Amino acid sequence: RRAAARLLGESALPAAAGALRAGLADPNPRVREAAALGLGIRGDSRTYDPLLAALGDRDPEVVRMAAWAIGGLGDERAVPSLVTLLDRREPGVRQAAVWALGDIESPRAVAPLLPLLRDRETDVRRTTAEALGSIEDSSATAALIAALGDADESVRLAVVRALGSIEDRRAVKPLTGVLGDRSAVVRAAAEAET
């Protein structure tokens, strides 16, 4: 059933979406996860409601995949539901919610995302910087400037790129300071953004 759900996601058959929606109610969490993936691959806005419901699934992998899929739809109505996932204990769920919010590009997501620049998980911090860069809202500038000091190179790189995307003049001097970063990749990105 799991493999069938994945194949249905790639199918152009009209009945495939119905079968995938039904798969979200399957007793097997891996089938529900594959159904959410399949619906995400289809990118059909008619799948919004079932995917939104799947954000409340008891299995974190189903929630993670549903968040990814709903982000791909770009529907701003999902922002409040995705924001509730930012406090989940599972890093993969937090990261998927952050990614989805960045994909939706709603300025309403900026304030709830800012604390995740200090998340204990590197991937969550990096994805948060990337999401804020996608949203391009200058209200994130101060928090991103503070994150230039992150211990992880990939996070600092994402922060530099996000600040470059936002194009807020307040970031010019801090980005100039990054030209002395210990990472050649981060220095090169800062040079490109200044």
PDB file of C-alpha atoms in Angstrom:
ATOM      1  CA  ARG A   1       0.000   0.000   0.000  1.00  0.00           C
ATOM      2  CA  ARG A   2       2.893   2.336   0.735  1.00  0.00           C
ATOM      3  CA  ALA A   3       4.464   1.806  -2.699  1.00  0.00           C
ATOM      4  CA  ALA A   4       1.063   2.164  -4.345  1.00  0.00           C
ATOM      5  CA  ALA A   5       0.555   5.533  -2.624  1.00  0.00           C
ATOM      6  CA  ARG A   6       3.881   6.771  -3.942  1.00  0.00           C
ATOM      7  CA  LEU A   7       3.019   5.666  -7.471  1.00  0.00           C
ATOM      8  CA  LEU A   8      -0.390   7.318  -7.247  1.00  0.00           C
ATOM      9  CA  GLY A   9       1.334  10.601  -6.423  1.00  0.00           C
ATOM     10  CA  GLU A  10       3.099  10.474  -9.769  1.00  0.00           C
ATOM     11  CA  SER A  11      -0.023   9.416 -11.650  1.00  0.00           C
ATOM     12  CA  ALA A  12      -2.042  11.826 -13.741  1.00  0.00           C
ATOM     13  CA  LEU A  13      -5.184   9.733 -13.279  1.00  0.00           C
ATOM     14  CA  PRO A  14      -8.017  11.752 -11.730  1.00  0.00           C
ATOM     15  CA  ALA A  15      -8.892   8.868  -9.391  1.00  0.00           C
ATOM     16  CA  ALA A  16      -5.386   8.911  -7.927  1.00  0.00           C
ATOM     17  CA  ALA A  17      -6.070  11.972  -5.767  1.00  0.00           C
ATOM     18  CA  GLY A  18      -9.098  10.281  -4.232  1.00  0.00           C
ATOM     19  CA  ALA A  19      -7.113   7.152  -3.491  1.00  0.00           C
ATOM     20  CA  LEU A  20      -4.368   9.236  -1.878  1.00  0.00           C
ATOM     21  CA  ARG A  21      -6.868  11.145   0.249  1.00  0.00           C
ATOM     22  CA  ALA A  22      -8.225   7.798   1.415  1.00  0.00           C
ATOM     23  CA  GLY A  23      -4.642   6.714   2.149  1.00  0.00           C
ATOM     24  CA  LEU A  24      -4.358   9.495   4.721  1.00  0.00           C
ATOM     25  CA  ALA A  25      -6.838   7.498   6.844  1.00  0.00           C
ATOM     26  CA  ASP A  26      -5.025   4.150   6.504  1.00  0.00           C
ATOM     27  CA  PRO A  27      -4.188   2.419   9.811  1.00  0.00           C
ATOM     28  CA  ASN A  28      -0.547   2.036   8.733  1.00  0.00           C
ATOM     29  CA  PRO A  29       1.406   5.258   9.409  1.00  0.00           C
ATOM     30  CA  ARG A  30       3.841   4.555   6.557  1.00  0.00           C
ATOM     31  CA  VAL A  31       0.897   4.423   4.133  1.00  0.00           C
ATOM     32  CA  ARG A  32      -0.403   7.730   5.531  1.00  0.00           C
ATOM     33  CA  GLU A  33       3.096   9.202   5.139  1.00  0.00           C
ATOM     34  CA  ALA A  34       3.329   7.978   1.534  1.00  0.00           C
ATOM     35  CA  ALA A  35      -0.161   9.306   0.805  1.00  0.00           C
ATOM     36  CA  ALA A  36       0.859  12.761   2.083  1.00  0.00           C
ATOM     37  CA  LEU A  37       3.994  12.566  -0.074  1.00  0.00           C
ATOM     38  CA  GLY A  38       1.890  11.560  -3.086  1.00  0.00           C
ATOM     39  CA  LEU A  39      -0.502  14.444  -2.536  1.00  0.00           C
ATOM     40  CA  GLY A  40       2.453  16.785  -2.237  1.00  0.00           C
ATOM     41  CA  ILE A  41       3.915  15.545  -5.496  1.00  0.00           C
ATOM     42  CA  ARG A  42       0.577  16.150  -7.226  1.00  0.00           C
ATOM     43  CA  GLY A  43       0.449  19.741  -5.934  1.00  0.00           C
ATOM     44  CA  ASP A  44      -3.326  19.817  -6.318  1.00  0.00           C
ATOM     45  CA  SER A  45      -4.928  22.614  -4.287  1.00  0.00           C
ATOM     46  CA  ARG A  46      -8.015  20.413  -3.773  1.00  0.00           C
ATOM     47  CA  THR A  47      -5.910  18.334  -1.376  1.00  0.00           C
ATOM     48  CA  TYR A  48      -5.508  21.237   1.067  1.00  0.00           C
ATOM     49  CA  ASP A  49      -8.174  20.135   3.572  1.00  0.00           C
ATOM     50  CA  PRO A  50      -7.045  16.496   3.904  1.00  0.00           C
ATOM     51  CA  LEU A  51      -3.408  17.592   4.224  1.00  0.00           C
ATOM     52  CA  LEU A  52      -4.347  20.186   6.827  1.00  0.00           C
ATOM     53  CA  ALA A  53      -6.099  17.445   8.815  1.00  0.00           C
ATOM     54  CA  ALA A  54      -2.990  15.247   8.486  1.00  0.00           C
ATOM     55  CA  LEU A  55      -0.988  17.896  10.361  1.00  0.00           C
ATOM     56  CA  GLY A  56      -2.781  16.543  13.437  1.00  0.00           C
ATOM     57  CA  ASP A  57      -1.740  12.917  12.843  1.00  0.00           C
ATOM     58  CA  ARG A  58      -0.270  11.080  15.837  1.00  0.00           C
ATOM     59  CA  ASP A  59       2.749   9.906  13.804  1.00  0.00           C
ATOM     60  CA  PRO A  60       5.489  12.557  13.464  1.00  0.00           C
ATOM     61  CA  GLU A  61       6.597  11.302  10.036  1.00  0.00           C
ATOM     62  CA  VAL A  62       3.074  11.711   8.677  1.00  0.00           C
ATOM     63  CA  VAL A  63       2.946  15.231  10.132  1.00  0.00           C
ATOM     64  CA  ARG A  64       6.357  16.028   8.639  1.00  0.00           C
ATOM     65  CA  MET A  65       5.306  14.871   5.176  1.00  0.00           C
ATOM     66  CA  ALA A  66       1.928  16.627   5.393  1.00  0.00           C
ATOM     67  CA  ALA A  67       3.683  19.885   6.345  1.00  0.00           C
ATOM     68  CA  TRP A  68       6.025  19.532   3.376  1.00  0.00           C
ATOM     69  CA  ALA A  69       3.101  18.820   1.056  1.00  0.00           C
ATOM     70  CA  ILE A  70       0.953  21.687   2.314  1.00  0.00           C
ATOM     71  CA  GLY A  71       3.876  24.100   2.011  1.00  0.00           C
ATOM     72  CA  GLY A  72       4.209  23.139  -1.622  1.00  0.00           C
ATOM     73  CA  LEU A  73       0.627  24.239  -2.189  1.00  0.00           C
ATOM     74  CA  GLY A  74       1.588  27.764  -1.109  1.00  0.00           C
ATOM     75  CA  ASP A  75      -1.756  28.360   0.586  1.00  0.00           C
ATOM     76  CA  GLU A  76      -1.475  31.110   3.188  1.00  0.00           C
ATOM     77  CA  ARG A  77      -4.460  29.696   5.095  1.00  0.00           C
ATOM     78  CA  ALA A  78      -2.090  27.007   6.411  1.00  0.00           C
ATOM     79  CA  VAL A  79       0.159  29.469   8.271  1.00  0.00           C
ATOM     80  CA  PRO A  80      -1.586  29.238  11.691  1.00  0.00           C
ATOM     81  CA  SER A  81      -1.636  25.433  11.595  1.00  0.00           C
ATOM     82  CA  LEU A  82       2.007  25.248  10.547  1.00  0.00           C
ATOM     83  CA  VAL A  83       3.009  27.715  13.267  1.00  0.00           C
ATOM     84  CA  THR A  84       1.588  25.339  15.888  1.00  0.00           C
ATOM     85  CA  LEU A  85       4.105  22.729  14.715  1.00  0.00           C
ATOM     86  CA  LEU A  86       7.090  24.964  15.516  1.00  0.00           C
ATOM     87  CA  ASP A  87       6.910  23.903  19.169  1.00  0.00           C
ATOM     88  CA  ARG A  88       6.886  20.151  18.483  1.00  0.00           C
ATOM     89  CA  ARG A  89       9.691  18.173  20.101  1.00  0.00           C
ATOM     90  CA  GLU A  90      10.568  16.302  16.889  1.00  0.00           C
ATOM     91  CA  PRO A  91      13.208  18.243  14.935  1.00  0.00           C
ATOM     92  CA  GLY A  92      11.994  16.833  11.605  1.00  0.00           C
ATOM     93  CA  VAL A  93       8.496  18.171  12.232  1.00  0.00           C
ATOM     94  CA  ARG A  94       9.827  21.595  13.220  1.00  0.00           C
ATOM     95  CA  GLN A  95      12.070  21.695  10.169  1.00  0.00           C
ATOM     96  CA  ALA A  96       9.260  20.677   7.795  1.00  0.00           C
ATOM     97  CA  ALA A  97       6.966  23.332   9.268  1.00  0.00           C
ATOM     98  CA  VAL A  98       9.694  25.961   8.875  1.00  0.00           C
ATOM     99  CA  TRP A  99      10.330  24.873   5.295  1.00  0.00           C
ATOM    100  CA  ALA A 100       6.599  25.018   4.515  1.00  0.00           C
ATOM    101  CA  LEU A 101       6.274  28.501   6.011  1.00  0.00           C
ATOM    102  CA  GLY A 102       9.203  29.659   3.902  1.00  0.00           C
ATOM    103  CA  ASP A 103       7.631  28.146   0.817  1.00  0.00           C
ATOM    104  CA  ILE A 104       4.345  29.942   1.511  1.00  0.00           C
ATOM    105  CA  GLU A 105       6.301  33.219   1.952  1.00  0.00           C
ATOM    106  CA  SER A 106       3.810  34.864   4.280  1.00  0.00           C
ATOM    107  CA  PRO A 107       5.046  37.782   6.394  1.00  0.00           C
ATOM    108  CA  ARG A 108       2.697  36.475   9.122  1.00  0.00           C
ATOM    109  CA  ALA A 109       5.178  33.649   9.684  1.00  0.00           C
ATOM    110  CA  VAL A 110       8.180  35.867  10.449  1.00  0.00           C
ATOM    111  CA  ALA A 111       7.617  36.532  14.164  1.00  0.00           C
ATOM    112  CA  PRO A 112       6.903  32.864  15.012  1.00  0.00           C
ATOM    113  CA  LEU A 113       9.990  31.773  13.059  1.00  0.00           C
ATOM    114  CA  LEU A 114      12.494  34.078  14.755  1.00  0.00           C
ATOM    115  CA  PRO A 115      12.986  31.975  17.940  1.00  0.00           C
ATOM    116  CA  LEU A 116      13.934  28.987  15.796  1.00  0.00           C
ATOM    117  CA  LEU A 117      17.125  30.782  14.743  1.00  0.00           C
ATOM    118  CA  ARG A 118      18.278  29.631  18.208  1.00  0.00           C
ATOM    119  CA  ASP A 119      16.899  26.072  17.989  1.00  0.00           C
ATOM    120  CA  ARG A 120      19.132  23.346  19.413  1.00  0.00           C
ATOM    121  CA  GLU A 121      19.119  21.562  16.033  1.00  0.00           C
ATOM    122  CA  THR A 122      21.418  22.875  13.313  1.00  0.00           C
ATOM    123  CA  ASP A 123      19.106  21.809  10.485  1.00  0.00           C
ATOM    124  CA  VAL A 124      16.199  23.709  12.036  1.00  0.00           C
ATOM    125  CA  ARG A 125      18.309  26.869  12.452  1.00  0.00           C
ATOM    126  CA  ARG A 126      19.581  26.653   8.862  1.00  0.00           C
ATOM    127  CA  THR A 127      16.117  26.015   7.426  1.00  0.00           C
ATOM    128  CA  THR A 128      14.749  28.916   9.481  1.00  0.00           C
ATOM    129  CA  ALA A 129      17.308  31.305   8.009  1.00  0.00           C
ATOM    130  CA  GLU A 130      16.483  30.016   4.529  1.00  0.00           C
ATOM    131  CA  ALA A 131      12.742  30.453   5.163  1.00  0.00           C
ATOM    132  CA  LEU A 132      13.220  34.002   6.409  1.00  0.00           C
ATOM    133  CA  GLY A 133      15.262  34.744   3.305  1.00  0.00           C
ATOM    134  CA  SER A 134      12.427  33.424   1.141  1.00  0.00           C
ATOM    135  CA  ILE A 135       9.877  35.573   2.936  1.00  0.00           C
ATOM    136  CA  GLU A 136      12.094  38.672   2.495  1.00  0.00           C
ATOM    137  CA  ASP A 137      10.588  40.671   5.354  1.00  0.00           C
ATOM    138  CA  SER A 138      12.858  43.247   6.963  1.00  0.00           C
ATOM    139  CA  SER A 139      11.364  42.576  10.405  1.00  0.00           C
ATOM    140  CA  ALA A 140      13.665  39.520  10.491  1.00  0.00           C
ATOM    141  CA  THR A 141      16.835  41.571   9.950  1.00  0.00           C
ATOM    142  CA  ALA A 142      17.848  42.101  13.595  1.00  0.00           C
ATOM    143  CA  ALA A 143      17.409  38.425  14.506  1.00  0.00           C
ATOM    144  CA  LEU A 144      19.307  37.337  11.405  1.00  0.00           C
ATOM    145  CA  ILE A 145      22.157  39.732  12.221  1.00  0.00           C
ATOM    146  CA  ALA A 146      22.365  38.152  15.680  1.00  0.00           C
ATOM    147  CA  ALA A 147      22.488  34.704  14.032  1.00  0.00           C
ATOM    148  CA  LEU A 148      25.601  35.664  12.042  1.00  0.00           C
ATOM    149  CA  GLY A 149      27.511  34.419  15.079  1.00  0.00           C
ATOM    150  CA  ASP A 150      26.095  30.875  14.921  1.00  0.00           C
ATOM    151  CA  ALA A 151      28.665  28.161  15.562  1.00  0.00           C
ATOM    152  CA  ASP A 152      27.676  26.225  12.443  1.00  0.00           C
ATOM    153  CA  GLU A 153      29.013  27.244   9.036  1.00  0.00           C
ATOM    154  CA  SER A 154      25.872  26.129   7.150  1.00  0.00           C
ATOM    155  CA  VAL A 155      23.683  28.275   9.408  1.00  0.00           C
ATOM    156  CA  ARG A 156      25.942  31.328   8.982  1.00  0.00           C
ATOM    157  CA  LEU A 157      25.891  30.807   5.210  1.00  0.00           C
ATOM    158  CA  ALA A 158      22.072  30.625   5.193  1.00  0.00           C
ATOM    159  CA  VAL A 159      21.897  33.748   7.352  1.00  0.00           C
ATOM    160  CA  VAL A 160      24.196  35.686   4.998  1.00  0.00           C
ATOM    161  CA  ARG A 161      22.088  34.648   2.018  1.00  0.00           C
ATOM    162  CA  ALA A 162      18.856  35.532   3.846  1.00  0.00           C
ATOM    163  CA  LEU A 163      20.171  38.990   4.693  1.00  0.00           C
ATOM    164  CA  GLY A 164      21.164  39.423   1.051  1.00  0.00           C
ATOM    165  CA  SER A 165      17.655  38.468  -0.056  1.00  0.00           C
ATOM    166  CA  ILE A 166      16.011  40.889   2.359  1.00  0.00           C
ATOM    167  CA  GLU A 167      18.243  43.787   1.223  1.00  0.00           C
ATOM    168  CA  ASP A 168      17.883  45.787   4.431  1.00  0.00           C
ATOM    169  CA  ARG A 169      20.528  48.523   4.732  1.00  0.00           C
ATOM    170  CA  ARG A 170      20.919  47.697   8.438  1.00  0.00           C
ATOM    171  CA  ALA A 171      22.652  44.469   7.408  1.00  0.00           C
ATOM    172  CA  VAL A 172      25.439  46.081   5.364  1.00  0.00           C
ATOM    173  CA  LYS A 173      27.846  46.730   8.246  1.00  0.00           C
ATOM    174  CA  PRO A 174      27.292  43.313   9.913  1.00  0.00           C
ATOM    175  CA  LEU A 175      27.761  41.585   6.551  1.00  0.00           C
ATOM    176  CA  THR A 176      30.981  43.505   6.045  1.00  0.00           C
ATOM    177  CA  GLY A 177      32.114  42.134   9.419  1.00  0.00           C
ATOM    178  CA  VAL A 178      31.487  38.594   8.137  1.00  0.00           C
ATOM    179  CA  LEU A 179      34.204  39.132   5.532  1.00  0.00           C
ATOM    180  CA  GLY A 180      36.530  37.980   8.314  1.00  0.00           C
ATOM    181  CA  ASP A 181      34.584  34.751   9.016  1.00  0.00           C
ATOM    182  CA  ARG A 182      36.684  31.631   9.595  1.00  0.00           C
ATOM    183  CA  SER A 183      34.833  29.894   6.723  1.00  0.00           C
ATOM    184  CA  ALA A 184      35.882  30.728   3.170  1.00  0.00           C
ATOM    185  CA  VAL A 185      32.388  29.811   1.949  1.00  0.00           C
ATOM    186  CA  VAL A 186      30.717  32.225   4.370  1.00  0.00           C
ATOM    187  CA  ARG A 187      33.245  34.956   3.517  1.00  0.00           C
ATOM    188  CA  ALA A 188      32.589  34.493  -0.208  1.00  0.00           C
ATOM    189  CA  ALA A 189      28.827  34.681   0.319  1.00  0.00           C
ATOM    190  CA  ALA A 190      29.186  37.829   2.427  1.00  0.00           C
ATOM    191  CA  GLU A 191      31.345  39.408  -0.246  1.00  0.00           C
ATOM    192  CA  ALA A 192      28.703  38.630  -2.864  1.00  0.00           C
ATOM    193  CA  GLU A 193      25.987  40.182  -0.709  1.00  0.00           C
ATOM    194  CA  THR A 194      27.825  43.425   0.185  1.00  0.00           C
TER     195      THR A 194
END
